Coordinates of C-alpha atoms in Angstrom, one line a residue:
M944 CA 0.0 0.0 0.0
E945 CA 2.8 2.4 0.9
G946 CA 4.6 1.6 -2.4
K947 CA 1.5 2.7 -4.4
K948 CA 1.2 6.0 -2.4
T949 CA 4.9 6.7 -3.0
T950 CA 4.6 5.9 -6.8
V951 CA 1.5 8.1 -7.1
L952 CA 3.3 10.9 -5.2
L953 CA 6.4 10.7 -7.3
A954 CA 4.3 10.6 -10.5
F955 CA 2.4 13.7 -9.3
L956 CA 5.5 15.6 -8.5
G957 CA 7.0 14.6 -11.8
G958 CA 3.9 15.9 -13.5
V959 CA 4.1 19.2 -11.6
V960 CA 7.7 19.7 -12.7
V961 CA 6.9 18.8 -16.4
G962 CA 3.8 21.0 -16.3
G963 CA 5.7 23.9 -14.7
I964 CA 8.5 23.6 -17.3
A965 CA 6.0 23.5 -20.2
A966 CA 4.2 26.5 -18.8
L967 CA 7.4 28.5 -18.5
L968 CA 8.6 27.6 -22.0
L969 CA 5.3 28.7 -23.5
A970 CA 5.1 31.9 -21.5
P971 CA 6.5 35.0 -23.0
A972 CA 9.8 35.7 -21.2
S973 CA 13.5 36.0 -21.9
G974 CA 15.7 33.0 -22.0
S975 CA 17.5 33.8 -18.8
E976 CA 14.2 34.3 -17.0
V977 CA 12.9 31.0 -18.3
R978 CA 16.1 29.2 -17.2
K979 CA 15.9 30.8 -13.8
K980 CA 12.3 29.8 -13.3
I981 CA 12.9 26.3 -14.5
K982 CA 15.8 25.9 -12.1
E983 CA 13.6 27.3 -9.2
E984 CA 10.8 24.9 -10.1
V985 CA 13.1 21.9 -10.3
D986 CA 14.8 22.8 -7.0
E987 CA 11.4 23.2 -5.3
A988 CA 10.3 19.8 -6.7
L989 CA 13.5 18.2 -5.6
E990 CA 13.1 19.6 -2.1
K991 CA 9.6 18.1 -1.9
V992 CA 10.9 14.7 -3.0
R993 CA 13.7 14.9 -0.5
A994 CA 11.2 15.8 2.3
E995 CA 8.9 13.0 1.3
A996 CA 11.8 10.5 1.2
E997 CA 12.8 11.5 4.7
T998 CA 9.3 11.0 5.9
L999 CA 9.1 7.6 4.3
K1000 CA 12.5 6.6 5.8
A1001 CA 11.3 7.7 9.2
K1002 CA 8.1 5.6 8.8
E1003 CA 10.1 2.6 7.6
E1004 CA 12.4 2.8 10.6
E1005 CA 9.4 3.1 12.9
I1006 CA 7.6 0.1 11.3
T1007 CA 10.8 -1.9 11.4
S1008 CA 11.4 -1.1 15.1
K1009 CA 7.8 -2.1 16.0
A1010 CA 8.1 -5.3 14.0
K1011 CA 11.3 -6.2 15.8
E1012 CA 9.6 -5.6 19.2
I1013 CA 6.6 -7.7 18.2
I1014 CA 8.9 -10.5 17.0
E1015 CA 10.9 -10.4 20.2
T1016 CA 7.7 -10.5 22.3
K1017 CA 6.2 -13.4 20.3
K1018 CA 9.6 -15.2 20.5
E1019 CA 9.6 -14.9 24.3
E1020 CA 5.9 -16.0 24.5
L1021 CA 6.8 -19.0 22.4
K1022 CA 9.8 -20.0 24.5
E1023 CA 7.6 -19.8 27.6
A1024 CA 4.9 -21.9 26.0
I1025 CA 7.5 -24.5 25.0
E1026 CA 8.9 -24.6 28.5
K1027 CA 5.5 -24.9 30.0
S1028 CA 4.6 -27.7 27.6
K1029 CA 7.9 -29.5 28.5
E1030 CA 7.1 -29.2 32.2
T1031 CA 3.5 -30.5 31.6
L1032 CA 4.8 -33.4 29.5
K1033 CA 7.3 -34.3 32.1
E1034 CA 4.7 -34.2 34.9
K1035 CA 2.3 -36.4 32.8
K1036 CA 5.1 -38.8 32.0
E1037 CA 6.0 -39.1 35.7
E1038 CA 2.3 -39.5 36.5
L1039 CA 1.9 -42.3 33.9
A1040 CA 5.0 -44.0 35.0
S1041 CA 3.8 -43.9 38.6
K1042 CA 0.5 -45.4 37.6
L1043 CA 2.2 -48.2 35.7
L1044 CA 4.5 -49.0 38.6
K1045 CA 1.4 -49.2 40.9
K1046 CA -0.3 -51.6 38.5
E1047 CA 2.8 -53.8 38.3
E1048 CA 2.9 -54.0 42.1
V1049 CA -0.6 -55.2 42.3

């Protein structure tokens, strides 16, 4: 889902840049003014892309951190469940062995 949003955002920003450049080229102005405006438009678009990239990187780091926490929690829960199962199995084994010994004695 995030990938689609990023793609759409980048496509939109690319469209803005291309549209801005086209508008500048078609507007009546001197060559140096047009180049200056194009440079400003490109710089502005690049800054927006950089800002969005930083935002996405921060979100990625946050999600990765949360995922690691969840994995560690589940890992510990699984270890505890395995240990509890081992203890229960040992108790049942001892209980069954005790019953078998009592039957043999009778």
